[in-house]
Coordinates of C-alpha atoms in Angstrom, one line a residue:
M15 CA 131.6 226.4 -92.3
S16 CA 128.4 228.3 -93.2
Q17 CA 126.9 227.9 -96.7
P18 CA 126.5 230.9 -99.0
A19 CA 123.1 232.6 -98.9
T20 CA 122.2 231.4 -102.3
A21 CA 122.8 227.7 -101.4
P22 CA 119.2 226.9 -100.4
L23 CA 117.9 228.5 -103.6
R24 CA 120.3 226.5 -105.7
R25 CA 119.1 223.3 -103.9
L26 CA 115.5 224.3 -104.4
L27 CA 116.1 224.9 -108.2
R28 CA 117.7 221.5 -108.5
Y29 CA 114.8 219.9 -106.7
T30 CA 112.2 221.6 -108.8
T31 CA 113.7 220.5 -112.2
P32 CA 110.7 218.2 -113.0
W33 CA 108.5 221.3 -112.9
R34 CA 110.9 223.6 -114.9
L35 CA 108.5 224.1 -117.9
R36 CA 105.6 224.9 -115.6
I37 CA 107.8 227.3 -113.6
Q38 CA 108.9 229.0 -116.8
A39 CA 105.2 229.3 -118.0
A40 CA 104.2 230.8 -114.6
S41 CA 107.1 233.2 -114.7
L42 CA 106.3 234.3 -118.2
C43 CA 102.7 235.0 -117.1
S44 CA 104.0 237.0 -114.1
F45 CA 106.2 239.0 -116.4
L46 CA 103.5 239.7 -119.0
N47 CA 101.0 240.6 -116.3
K48 CA 103.4 243.2 -114.9
L49 CA 104.3 244.4 -118.4
F50 CA 100.6 245.2 -119.1
D51 CA 100.2 246.5 -115.5
L52 CA 102.8 249.1 -116.2
A53 CA 101.1 250.3 -119.4
P54 CA 98.3 252.5 -117.8
P55 CA 100.8 255.3 -116.9
L56 CA 101.7 255.3 -120.6
L57 CA 98.0 255.6 -121.5
I58 CA 97.6 258.4 -119.1
G59 CA 100.6 260.1 -120.7
A60 CA 99.1 259.6 -124.1
A61 CA 95.8 261.1 -123.0
V62 CA 97.6 264.2 -121.6
D63 CA 99.5 264.4 -124.8
I64 CA 96.4 264.3 -126.9
V65 CA 94.7 267.1 -124.9
V66 CA 97.9 269.3 -124.9
Q67 CA 99.5 268.6 -128.3
R68 CA 96.2 267.7 -130.2
E69 CA 97.2 267.2 -133.9
N70 CA 100.9 267.0 -132.9
S71 CA 100.4 264.2 -130.4
W72 CA 102.2 260.8 -130.4
F73 CA 99.3 259.2 -132.1
A74 CA 99.3 261.8 -134.8
N75 CA 102.9 260.9 -135.5
W76 CA 101.7 257.3 -136.0
G77 CA 99.2 258.5 -138.7
V78 CA 96.1 259.0 -136.5
V79 CA 95.5 262.7 -136.9
A80 CA 91.8 263.2 -136.1
L81 CA 91.3 263.9 -132.3
E82 CA 88.2 261.6 -132.1
D83 CA 90.1 258.8 -133.8
Q84 CA 93.0 259.3 -131.4
L85 CA 90.6 259.0 -128.4
A86 CA 89.0 256.0 -129.9
L87 CA 92.4 254.3 -130.4
L88 CA 93.3 255.2 -126.9
T89 CA 90.1 253.7 -125.6
F90 CA 90.7 250.5 -127.6
L91 CA 94.2 250.2 -126.3
T92 CA 93.0 250.7 -122.8
V93 CA 90.5 247.9 -123.1
L94 CA 93.0 245.6 -124.7
I95 CA 95.8 246.3 -122.2
W96 CA 93.5 245.9 -119.2
G97 CA 92.0 242.7 -120.6
L98 CA 95.4 241.2 -121.2
E99 CA 96.6 242.2 -117.8
S100 CA 93.5 240.5 -116.2
I101 CA 94.1 237.4 -118.4
F102 CA 97.7 237.0 -117.4
E103 CA 96.9 237.8 -113.7
Y104 CA 94.4 234.9 -113.7
A105 CA 97.0 232.7 -115.5
F106 CA 99.9 233.3 -113.2
K107 CA 97.7 232.9 -110.1
V108 CA 96.4 229.5 -111.3
L109 CA 99.9 228.4 -112.4
W110 CA 101.8 229.4 -109.3
R111 CA 99.1 228.1 -106.9
N112 CA 98.9 224.8 -108.6
L113 CA 102.7 224.6 -108.7
S114 CA 103.0 225.4 -105.1
Q115 CA 100.5 222.7 -104.2
D116 CA 102.3 220.1 -106.4
I117 CA 105.7 220.9 -105.1
Q118 CA 104.5 221.0 -101.5
H119 CA 102.9 217.6 -102.0
A120 CA 106.0 216.2 -103.6
A121 CA 108.4 217.6 -101.0
R122 CA 106.3 216.2 -98.2
L123 CA 106.0 212.9 -99.9
D124 CA 109.7 212.7 -100.8
A125 CA 110.7 213.6 -97.3
W126 CA 108.4 211.0 -95.8
A127 CA 109.6 208.4 -98.3
H128 CA 113.2 209.2 -97.4
L129 CA 112.4 208.9 -93.7
Q130 CA 111.1 205.4 -94.3
K131 CA 114.5 204.4 -95.7
L132 CA 116.5 205.8 -92.7
E133 CA 117.7 203.4 -90.1
L134 CA 116.2 203.2 -86.6
A135 CA 119.2 205.0 -85.2
Y136 CA 118.2 208.2 -87.0
F137 CA 114.8 208.3 -85.2
E138 CA 116.4 207.5 -81.8
R139 CA 118.8 210.5 -82.0
T140 CA 116.3 212.9 -83.7
H141 CA 113.4 214.5 -81.9
S142 CA 110.0 213.6 -83.4
G143 CA 109.0 217.2 -83.1
R144 CA 111.9 218.3 -85.3
I145 CA 110.8 215.8 -88.0
M146 CA 107.2 216.9 -87.7
A147 CA 108.2 220.5 -88.0
V148 CA 110.0 219.8 -91.3
L149 CA 107.1 217.7 -92.7
N150 CA 104.5 220.3 -91.8
D151 CA 105.8 223.8 -91.0
D152 CA 108.8 223.9 -93.3
V153 CA 106.9 222.3 -96.3
N154 CA 104.0 224.8 -95.7
Q155 CA 106.4 227.7 -95.5
L156 CA 107.9 226.7 -98.9
E157 CA 104.4 226.4 -100.3
R158 CA 103.5 230.0 -99.1
F159 CA 106.6 231.4 -100.8
L160 CA 105.9 229.6 -104.1
D161 CA 102.2 230.7 -103.9
G162 CA 103.0 234.4 -103.7
G163 CA 106.6 235.3 -103.1
A164 CA 108.0 233.9 -106.3
N165 CA 105.6 236.0 -108.4
E166 CA 106.4 239.0 -106.3
L167 CA 110.1 238.7 -107.0
I168 CA 109.6 238.4 -110.7
Q169 CA 107.2 241.3 -110.8
V170 CA 109.5 243.6 -108.8
S171 CA 112.4 242.7 -111.1
T172 CA 110.2 243.3 -114.1
T173 CA 109.1 246.7 -112.8
V174 CA 112.7 247.9 -112.2
I175 CA 113.9 246.8 -115.6
I176 CA 110.9 248.2 -117.6
V177 CA 110.6 251.4 -115.7
G178 CA 114.4 251.9 -115.9
A179 CA 114.3 251.3 -119.7
I180 CA 111.5 253.9 -120.1
F181 CA 113.3 256.5 -118.0
V182 CA 116.5 256.0 -120.1
A183 CA 114.5 256.3 -123.3
A184 CA 112.7 259.4 -122.1
S185 CA 115.6 261.3 -120.6
P186 CA 119.0 259.8 -119.6
T187 CA 119.4 262.7 -117.1
I188 CA 116.2 262.0 -115.3
A189 CA 116.9 258.3 -115.4
L190 CA 120.3 258.8 -113.7
S191 CA 118.6 260.8 -111.0
A192 CA 115.7 258.4 -110.5
M193 CA 117.7 255.2 -110.7
L194 CA 120.7 256.4 -108.7
P195 CA 119.2 255.0 -105.4
M196 CA 118.6 251.5 -107.0
P197 CA 122.1 250.1 -106.2
L198 CA 121.5 251.1 -102.5
V199 CA 118.1 249.4 -102.6
I200 CA 119.5 246.2 -104.0
Y201 CA 122.5 246.3 -101.6
G202 CA 120.1 246.9 -98.7
A203 CA 117.9 243.9 -99.8
F204 CA 120.9 241.5 -99.8
K205 CA 122.3 243.1 -96.6
F206 CA 119.0 242.5 -94.8
Q207 CA 118.8 239.0 -96.3
S208 CA 122.2 238.0 -94.9
R209 CA 121.2 239.3 -91.5
L210 CA 117.8 237.6 -91.6
E211 CA 119.2 234.2 -92.6
P212 CA 120.6 233.1 -89.2
L213 CA 117.6 234.7 -87.4
Y214 CA 115.1 232.7 -89.3
G215 CA 117.2 229.6 -89.0
E216 CA 116.9 230.1 -85.2
V217 CA 113.1 230.6 -85.6
R218 CA 112.8 227.3 -87.4
E219 CA 114.8 225.6 -84.7
R220 CA 112.6 227.0 -82.0
V221 CA 109.5 225.8 -83.9
S222 CA 111.1 222.3 -83.9
R223 CA 111.6 222.4 -80.1
L224 CA 108.2 223.6 -79.5
S225 CA 106.6 220.9 -81.7
S226 CA 108.8 218.3 -80.0
H227 CA 107.7 219.4 -76.5
L228 CA 104.0 219.4 -77.5
A229 CA 104.3 215.9 -79.1
N230 CA 106.1 214.6 -76.1
S231 CA 103.6 216.0 -73.6
L232 CA 100.6 214.8 -75.5
G233 CA 102.1 211.3 -75.8
G234 CA 102.5 211.2 -72.0
I235 CA 99.2 212.9 -71.1
A236 CA 98.2 210.0 -68.8
T237 CA 101.4 210.4 -66.8
V238 CA 101.0 214.1 -66.7
K239 CA 97.5 213.8 -65.2
S240 CA 98.4 210.9 -62.8
Y241 CA 101.2 213.0 -61.3
V242 CA 99.1 216.2 -61.3
S243 CA 101.8 217.9 -63.4
E244 CA 99.5 220.0 -65.6
Q245 CA 100.8 223.3 -64.2
Y246 CA 104.4 222.2 -64.7
E247 CA 103.7 221.3 -68.4
I248 CA 102.0 224.7 -68.9
E249 CA 105.2 226.4 -67.5
Q250 CA 107.4 224.2 -69.7
L251 CA 105.4 225.2 -72.8
D252 CA 105.4 228.8 -71.7
R253 CA 109.2 228.6 -71.6
E254 CA 109.5 227.1 -75.0
S255 CA 107.0 229.4 -76.5
Q256 CA 108.8 232.4 -75.0
Q257 CA 112.0 231.3 -76.6
Y258 CA 110.2 231.1 -79.9
K259 CA 108.8 234.6 -79.4
I260 CA 112.3 235.9 -78.6
A261 CA 113.7 234.4 -81.8
N262 CA 110.8 235.8 -83.8
A263 CA 111.1 239.2 -82.2
A264 CA 114.8 239.4 -83.4
A265 CA 113.8 238.6 -86.9
I266 CA 110.8 241.0 -86.8
R267 CA 113.0 243.9 -85.6
T268 CA 115.4 243.4 -88.5
S269 CA 112.8 242.8 -91.2
S270 CA 110.5 245.7 -90.0
A271 CA 113.4 248.2 -90.5
F272 CA 113.6 247.5 -94.2
V273 CA 110.5 249.3 -95.4
P274 CA 111.2 252.7 -93.8
V275 CA 114.8 252.6 -95.0
I276 CA 113.9 251.7 -98.6
R277 CA 111.1 254.2 -98.7
M278 CA 113.4 257.1 -97.8
V279 CA 116.0 255.9 -100.4
I280 CA 113.3 255.8 -103.1
L281 CA 112.1 259.2 -102.0
V282 CA 115.4 260.6 -103.3
G283 CA 114.8 259.2 -106.8
F284 CA 111.2 260.4 -106.8
C285 CA 112.2 264.0 -105.8
G286 CA 114.8 264.0 -108.5
T287 CA 112.2 263.0 -111.1
L288 CA 109.7 265.6 -109.8
Y289 CA 112.2 268.5 -109.8
L290 CA 114.4 267.8 -112.8
G291 CA 111.5 266.5 -115.0
G292 CA 109.4 269.5 -114.0
K293 CA 112.2 272.0 -114.8
M294 CA 112.9 270.3 -118.2
T295 CA 109.2 270.4 -119.0
L296 CA 108.9 274.1 -118.1
D297 CA 112.0 274.8 -120.3
G298 CA 110.4 273.0 -123.2
Q299 CA 113.0 270.2 -123.2
L300 CA 110.4 267.5 -122.2
D301 CA 106.8 266.8 -123.4
V302 CA 104.1 267.2 -120.8
G303 CA 102.8 263.7 -121.6
I304 CA 106.3 262.2 -121.0
Y305 CA 106.6 264.1 -117.8
S306 CA 103.3 262.7 -116.7
V307 CA 104.4 259.2 -117.5
L308 CA 107.6 259.5 -115.6
I309 CA 105.8 260.8 -112.5
F310 CA 103.3 258.0 -112.5
L311 CA 106.0 255.4 -113.2
T312 CA 108.0 256.6 -110.3
Q313 CA 105.0 256.0 -108.1
R314 CA 104.5 252.6 -109.6
L315 CA 108.2 251.9 -108.8
L316 CA 107.8 253.1 -105.2
W317 CA 105.2 250.6 -103.9
P318 CA 106.7 247.4 -105.3
L319 CA 110.0 248.3 -103.8
T320 CA 108.5 249.0 -100.4
R321 CA 106.9 245.5 -100.6
L322 CA 110.4 244.1 -101.4
A323 CA 111.0 244.0 -97.6
E324 CA 108.0 241.7 -97.2
T325 CA 109.1 239.6 -100.2
V326 CA 112.6 239.3 -98.9
D327 CA 111.2 238.4 -95.5
Q328 CA 109.1 235.6 -97.0
Y329 CA 111.9 234.5 -99.2
Q330 CA 114.3 234.2 -96.3
R331 CA 111.7 232.2 -94.3
A332 CA 111.3 229.9 -97.3
M333 CA 115.0 229.4 -97.7
A334 CA 115.4 228.5 -94.0
S335 CA 112.7 225.9 -94.5
T336 CA 114.2 224.8 -97.8
Q337 CA 117.5 224.2 -96.1
R338 CA 116.0 222.0 -93.5
I339 CA 113.9 220.0 -96.1
M340 CA 116.9 219.5 -98.3
D341 CA 119.1 218.5 -95.3
L342 CA 116.5 215.8 -94.5
L343 CA 116.4 214.6 -98.1
D344 CA 120.2 214.6 -98.2
T345 CA 120.5 212.6 -95.0
P346 CA 122.5 209.5 -96.0
V347 CA 120.8 206.1 -95.7
G348 CA 123.0 204.2 -93.3
M349 CA 121.2 200.8 -93.7
V350 CA 121.7 199.7 -97.3
S351 CA 119.8 196.7 -98.5
G352 CA 121.6 193.6 -99.7
T353 CA 120.8 192.0 -103.1
T354 CA 120.4 188.4 -102.2
A355 CA 116.8 187.2 -102.3
L356 CA 115.6 185.6 -99.0
K357 CA 112.4 183.8 -99.7
L358 CA 111.7 182.0 -96.4
H359 CA 108.5 180.0 -95.6
P360 CA 107.3 178.5 -92.3
G361 CA 109.7 175.6 -91.7
D362 CA 112.7 177.6 -92.9
G363 CA 114.8 180.0 -90.9
A364 CA 117.9 178.6 -89.3
V365 CA 119.6 181.5 -87.4
R366 CA 123.2 181.7 -86.5
F367 CA 125.2 184.3 -84.5
K368 CA 128.9 184.0 -85.1
D369 CA 131.3 186.1 -83.0
V370 CA 128.7 188.9 -82.8
G371 CA 129.6 192.1 -81.1
F372 CA 127.6 195.3 -81.1
A373 CA 127.8 198.8 -79.6
Y374 CA 125.4 201.7 -80.0
T375 CA 128.3 204.0 -79.1
E376 CA 131.9 203.3 -79.9
G377 CA 133.7 202.0 -76.9
H378 CA 130.6 200.9 -75.0
P379 CA 129.8 197.4 -76.2
I380 CA 126.3 196.0 -75.5
L381 CA 126.9 192.5 -77.0
R382 CA 130.3 190.6 -77.0
D383 CA 131.4 187.5 -78.8
L384 CA 127.9 185.9 -79.2
N385 CA 128.0 182.5 -80.7
F386 CA 124.9 180.3 -81.0
A387 CA 122.8 178.6 -83.6
I388 CA 119.0 178.2 -83.8
E389 CA 117.7 175.3 -85.9
A390 CA 114.7 175.8 -88.2
K391 CA 111.4 175.2 -86.4
Q392 CA 113.2 175.4 -83.1
T393 CA 111.9 177.5 -80.2
V394 CA 114.6 179.3 -78.3
G395 CA 114.2 181.4 -75.2
V396 CA 116.5 184.3 -74.4
V397 CA 116.6 185.5 -70.8
G398 CA 118.8 187.7 -68.7
A399 CA 118.8 190.6 -66.3
T400 CA 117.7 194.1 -67.5
G401 CA 120.5 195.6 -69.7
S402 CA 121.9 192.2 -70.6
G403 CA 121.2 192.8 -74.3
K404 CA 118.0 190.9 -75.0
S405 CA 116.2 193.7 -76.9
T406 CA 119.4 194.6 -78.8
L407 CA 119.4 191.0 -80.1
V408 CA 115.9 191.6 -81.5
K409 CA 117.0 194.8 -83.3
L410 CA 120.0 193.0 -84.8
L411 CA 117.8 190.1 -86.1
L412 CA 115.5 192.6 -87.8
R413 CA 118.5 194.5 -89.0
F414 CA 117.4 197.7 -87.4
Y415 CA 121.2 197.9 -86.7
D416 CA 124.2 196.2 -88.2
V417 CA 126.5 194.2 -86.0
T418 CA 129.8 195.9 -85.1
D419 CA 131.7 192.6 -85.2
G420 CA 131.0 189.1 -86.5
A421 CA 127.9 188.1 -88.6
I422 CA 124.3 187.0 -88.3
S423 CA 122.9 184.7 -90.9
V424 CA 119.5 183.2 -91.7
D425 CA 119.6 180.0 -93.7
G426 CA 123.3 180.6 -94.4
I427 CA 122.7 184.2 -95.8
D428 CA 124.4 187.1 -94.0
L429 CA 121.8 189.6 -93.1
R430 CA 123.9 192.3 -94.6
D431 CA 123.7 190.5 -98.0
A432 CA 120.0 189.7 -97.8
D433 CA 117.4 191.8 -99.5
L434 CA 116.1 194.0 -96.6
T435 CA 112.5 193.8 -97.6
D436 CA 112.7 190.0 -97.9
L437 CA 114.3 189.7 -94.5
R438 CA 111.7 191.8 -92.6
R439 CA 108.8 190.1 -94.4
S440 CA 110.2 186.8 -93.2
I441 CA 110.2 187.9 -89.5
G442 CA 107.2 188.5 -87.3
L443 CA 107.5 190.6 -84.2
V444 CA 105.2 190.6 -81.2
S445 CA 106.5 192.9 -78.5
Q446 CA 105.4 194.1 -75.2
D447 CA 105.0 197.7 -76.5
V448 CA 102.2 197.1 -79.0
F449 CA 101.6 199.9 -81.5
L450 CA 98.2 200.2 -83.1
F451 CA 97.4 202.8 -85.7
D452 CA 94.4 205.1 -85.4
G453 CA 92.2 203.0 -87.7
T454 CA 89.8 200.1 -87.5
I455 CA 90.6 196.7 -85.9
R456 CA 90.5 195.2 -89.4
E457 CA 93.0 197.7 -90.7
N458 CA 95.3 197.1 -87.8
I459 CA 95.3 193.3 -88.1
A460 CA 95.9 193.6 -91.9
Y461 CA 98.7 196.1 -91.5
G462 CA 101.7 194.9 -93.6
S463 CA 99.5 192.2 -95.2
F464 CA 97.2 194.5 -97.1
D465 CA 96.2 192.0 -99.7
K466 CA 94.5 189.6 -97.2
S467 CA 90.8 188.9 -97.4
D468 CA 88.3 189.5 -94.6
A469 CA 88.0 185.8 -94.1
E470 CA 91.8 185.5 -93.6
I471 CA 91.7 188.4 -91.2
E472 CA 89.0 186.8 -89.2
Q473 CA 90.8 183.5 -89.1
A474 CA 93.9 185.2 -87.8
A475 CA 91.8 186.8 -85.1
R476 CA 90.4 183.5 -84.1
F477 CA 93.8 181.9 -83.8
A478 CA 94.9 184.9 -81.6
E479 CA 91.7 184.4 -79.5
A480 CA 90.7 187.9 -80.4
H481 CA 87.5 187.2 -82.4
E482 CA 85.2 186.9 -79.4
F483 CA 86.0 190.3 -77.9
I484 CA 86.1 191.9 -81.4
T485 CA 82.5 190.8 -82.1
R486 CA 81.3 192.3 -78.8
L487 CA 82.6 195.7 -79.8
P488 CA 80.0 198.2 -81.2
N489 CA 81.2 197.9 -84.8
G490 CA 83.0 194.6 -84.7
Y491 CA 86.0 194.6 -87.0
D492 CA 85.2 198.1 -88.2
T493 CA 85.6 199.5 -84.7
R494 CA 88.2 202.3 -84.5
V495 CA 90.8 201.7 -81.9
G496 CA 91.9 205.3 -81.3
E497 CA 95.4 206.7 -81.3
R498 CA 97.9 204.0 -80.3
G499 CA 94.9 201.7 -79.6
Q500 CA 94.0 203.6 -76.5
R501 CA 90.3 202.5 -76.6
L502 CA 91.4 198.9 -76.0
S503 CA 92.9 197.1 -73.0
G504 CA 96.5 196.0 -72.9
G505 CA 95.5 192.4 -73.4
Q506 CA 93.2 193.2 -76.4
R507 CA 96.0 195.2 -78.0
Q508 CA 98.4 192.3 -77.5
R509 CA 96.0 189.8 -79.1
L510 CA 95.6 192.1 -82.2
S511 CA 99.4 192.2 -82.4
I512 CA 99.5 188.4 -82.4
A513 CA 96.7 188.3 -85.0
R514 CA 98.8 190.6 -87.2
S515 CA 101.8 188.3 -87.0
I516 CA 99.6 185.3 -87.7
L517 CA 98.3 186.9 -90.8
K518 CA 101.8 187.8 -91.9
D519 CA 102.7 184.1 -91.7
P520 CA 106.5 184.6 -91.0
A521 CA 109.2 182.0 -91.1
V522 CA 110.8 183.4 -88.0
L523 CA 108.7 184.7 -85.1
I524 CA 110.2 186.9 -82.4
L525 CA 108.2 187.3 -79.1
D526 CA 109.7 190.2 -77.1
E527 CA 108.2 190.2 -73.6
A528 CA 104.9 189.6 -75.2
T529 CA 103.0 188.6 -72.0
S530 CA 104.8 190.6 -69.4
A531 CA 102.2 193.4 -69.0
V532 CA 99.0 191.4 -68.9
D533 CA 97.0 189.6 -66.2
N534 CA 97.3 185.8 -65.6
E535 CA 94.1 185.0 -67.5
T536 CA 95.0 187.1 -70.5
E537 CA 98.5 185.6 -70.3
A538 CA 97.2 182.1 -70.5
A539 CA 95.0 183.0 -73.6
I540 CA 98.0 184.7 -75.2
Q541 CA 100.3 181.8 -74.5
R542 CA 97.8 179.4 -76.2
S543 CA 97.7 181.7 -79.2
L544 CA 101.5 181.9 -79.3
E545 CA 101.8 178.1 -79.2
R546 CA 99.6 177.9 -82.2
V547 CA 101.4 180.5 -84.2
A548 CA 104.9 179.2 -83.2
H549 CA 104.1 175.7 -84.4
Q550 CA 106.6 174.7 -87.1
R551 CA 108.3 178.0 -87.1
T552 CA 111.6 179.2 -85.9
T553 CA 110.7 181.1 -82.7
V554 CA 112.8 183.4 -80.5
V555 CA 111.2 184.2 -77.2
I556 CA 112.6 187.1 -75.2
A557 CA 111.3 186.8 -71.7
H558 CA 111.7 188.2 -68.3
R559 CA 109.4 185.6 -66.7
L560 CA 111.4 182.3 -66.9
S561 CA 108.1 180.3 -66.8
T562 CA 107.4 181.6 -70.3
V563 CA 110.5 179.7 -71.8
R564 CA 110.8 176.6 -69.6
N565 CA 109.5 174.4 -72.4
A566 CA 111.7 175.9 -75.1
D567 CA 114.0 173.6 -77.1
Q568 CA 116.9 175.6 -75.7
I569 CA 117.4 178.7 -73.5
L570 CA 120.1 181.3 -74.0
V571 CA 121.2 183.2 -70.9
L572 CA 122.7 186.6 -71.5
D573 CA 124.8 188.3 -68.8
Q574 CA 126.3 191.7 -69.5
G575 CA 126.1 191.2 -73.3
R576 CA 127.8 187.7 -73.2
L577 CA 126.3 184.2 -73.6
A578 CA 126.7 183.0 -70.0
E579 CA 124.8 179.7 -70.3
Q580 CA 122.9 177.7 -72.9
G581 CA 120.7 174.6 -72.6
T582 CA 117.3 173.3 -71.6
H583 CA 115.4 174.4 -68.5
E584 CA 116.4 171.2 -66.6
N585 CA 120.1 171.4 -67.7
L586 CA 120.4 175.0 -66.7
L587 CA 118.9 174.4 -63.3
A588 CA 121.4 171.5 -62.9
Q589 CA 124.2 173.9 -63.6
N590 CA 123.1 176.1 -60.7
G591 CA 124.4 179.2 -62.4
V592 CA 122.9 182.5 -63.6
Y593 CA 119.7 180.9 -64.8
A594 CA 119.2 178.9 -61.6
K595 CA 119.6 182.0 -59.5
L596 CA 117.1 183.9 -61.6
W597 CA 114.6 181.0 -61.3
H598 CA 115.1 181.0 -57.6
V599 CA 114.4 184.7 -57.3
Q600 CA 111.2 184.4 -59.4
T601 CA 109.8 181.2 -57.9
G602 CA 111.2 181.2 -54.4
E603 CA 112.3 177.6 -54.9
Q604 CA 115.6 176.6 -53.2
T605 CA 118.0 174.8 -55.5
T606 CA 119.2 171.4 -54.2
H607 CA 122.5 171.5 -56.1
D608 CA 125.8 172.1 -54.4
P609 CA 127.0 175.6 -55.5
S610 CA 130.5 174.4 -55.3

C-alpha cells in the first residue's frame, strides 16, 4: 500500500523538531523579504499617482500635500523598503543555509549511527551502494532543498497571498479575473507532484544500483585487471548508467511540461487584469496609480509561479530522498543488547554451547544440536569441511546473529542477556580476511583500543613480530597503509591484525583461518605470535590446516552442521573417523587403524 504524498514531509517535519525555532525564524525572514520585495510596485503606483493626481494623491490624503514633500517621502520609503528587503534577504540566506548544513550533518550522522546498531544480517542483504547512496546522494539532495527550495515555497505562497489581498482590496472584479486561474495552478502543481513522486523514487533507486556497481567494481579492481575484463565492466556501467538516464528522462519529461502549462494558465489572469483594469481606468472607476500597481503585481505573480515547477521538482526529489533516509532511520534494530554486565578478563571466559541450532534462512539449518563446553584458558580447535558451519560458529560467538535454537553462554551468562558492548570487548577476532582502514599503522593497531599509549602499541607490535617490518617502512608507525591495507603484504596485514587483538587484551580469542593465506615462514612467525597471545586465554582456533590445531586441548570436528567428533589429536586419529580422514588427505599418511 503506497503512502500519501505528504507522508515524507510529515516525517521530515517530525525529524526537524529540534530545529523548529530556527526554521520559524528562517521562514519569518523569507516572508518579510518577500513582503518588502512586493512593495516596489506600490511605490511605482504611488509615483504615478503623485504625477497624475498631484495634490489629490494618496500621500495628500495622509496629510502630505506639498509635491516636493510627497516625493521626499516616496524617496525615503523607497530607501527604507529596499534596505529592509536586503537585510531580510541576507538573514534568510544565512539562516536557511546554516540550517541545511546542520540538518544535513545530523541526518548523515544519525543514519550512520543507526547503521552501527543494525545486525550483520542487514549488511549482508543490503547492497553497500544503496547504503552509500542514502548517506551521500539522498542526504545531499535534502540539503539542496533546504538551502533553496524551502525558501522558494514560502516566498511563492507569500506572493500569492499578498498579491491576492491587494487585488481584492483594489477591485474585487479584477481580483476575480486575475485569481481565477489560481486553483488550476495549485491543482496542476499537486497533479504534477503525484506523477513525479514514483518517477523520482525510481531515479533514486537507479542511483543506488549505479553506486553499488561502482563500489563493487572498484573493490574488485585487481580481479578485473587480472581477467582483462575492463571492457566488460565498461559495458556493465554503461547499462546501469543508461537505466539511470532512462529513469531521469521520464522525470524530466513530466517536470519540463509544468512551466509552459502554468505560463499559459497565468496568461489568462494577466490578460484579464490588463483588459478589465484598463477599461475601468478609462471609465474613471479605477485610479491610474492603482491600475499601474495591479499590472506590475500581476507580472510579479507570473515569474514566481513559473518557477513553481522547478520548486516542485526540487521538492519531489527531496521527498524521495527523505523517504529513503527515514526508512533507514526506521529500520528496526534486530539485535537488542542484554542488560547483564559481562566483565571478563584474561583467565575468564568459559564457553558453552547447549542444543544450539541456527539457520540463516528458515528451513535450511546450518548448525544442528551443538553441545560442547570450553573451559576457561583452554585452547580448542574447530575443524571440518567447507560448509560445515565453522565460520557461522564464530558469528554466533560474537553475537552477529542469535541462535535459532538452544543457547550459548560465557561464564554462565546467556549471550542474549549479556551487555553486547561488554561481550564484544571481551572477544578478540583474528580472521583470514584482515580489514585495515585507510590510516596509519599506529591507528590500525590501536583501532578499538583508542586510549592506548604509543608504548603499548609498540609492545603489541613486538608481540605480534610486526615491529621489525614496521620500523623498516618509510614513516614507521606513521606509515599509511592505503585502502584496505593494500600497500602491505598479506602476512604484514595479518601481523597488524594480531597486534590489534593483543592490544585489546581479550578474555576470549578467536582465530578464524588466521594463517591459511600466508607462506610457511610467515605462518611460523604468526604461530609464534598466536601462542604468546593465546597464553592463559580461552582460545578458539578455526582451522582448515589440521596441523594448526594438533596441539589444542581439544578439537571439535563439525560435519554438515553437527558435532561429529570431539577429543585430542591423538584420540581423534585413533577413532579413524572424519578427523582421521581429513588428516590423511592433508598429510598423505595412511592410518594404521582398522576401519571396521
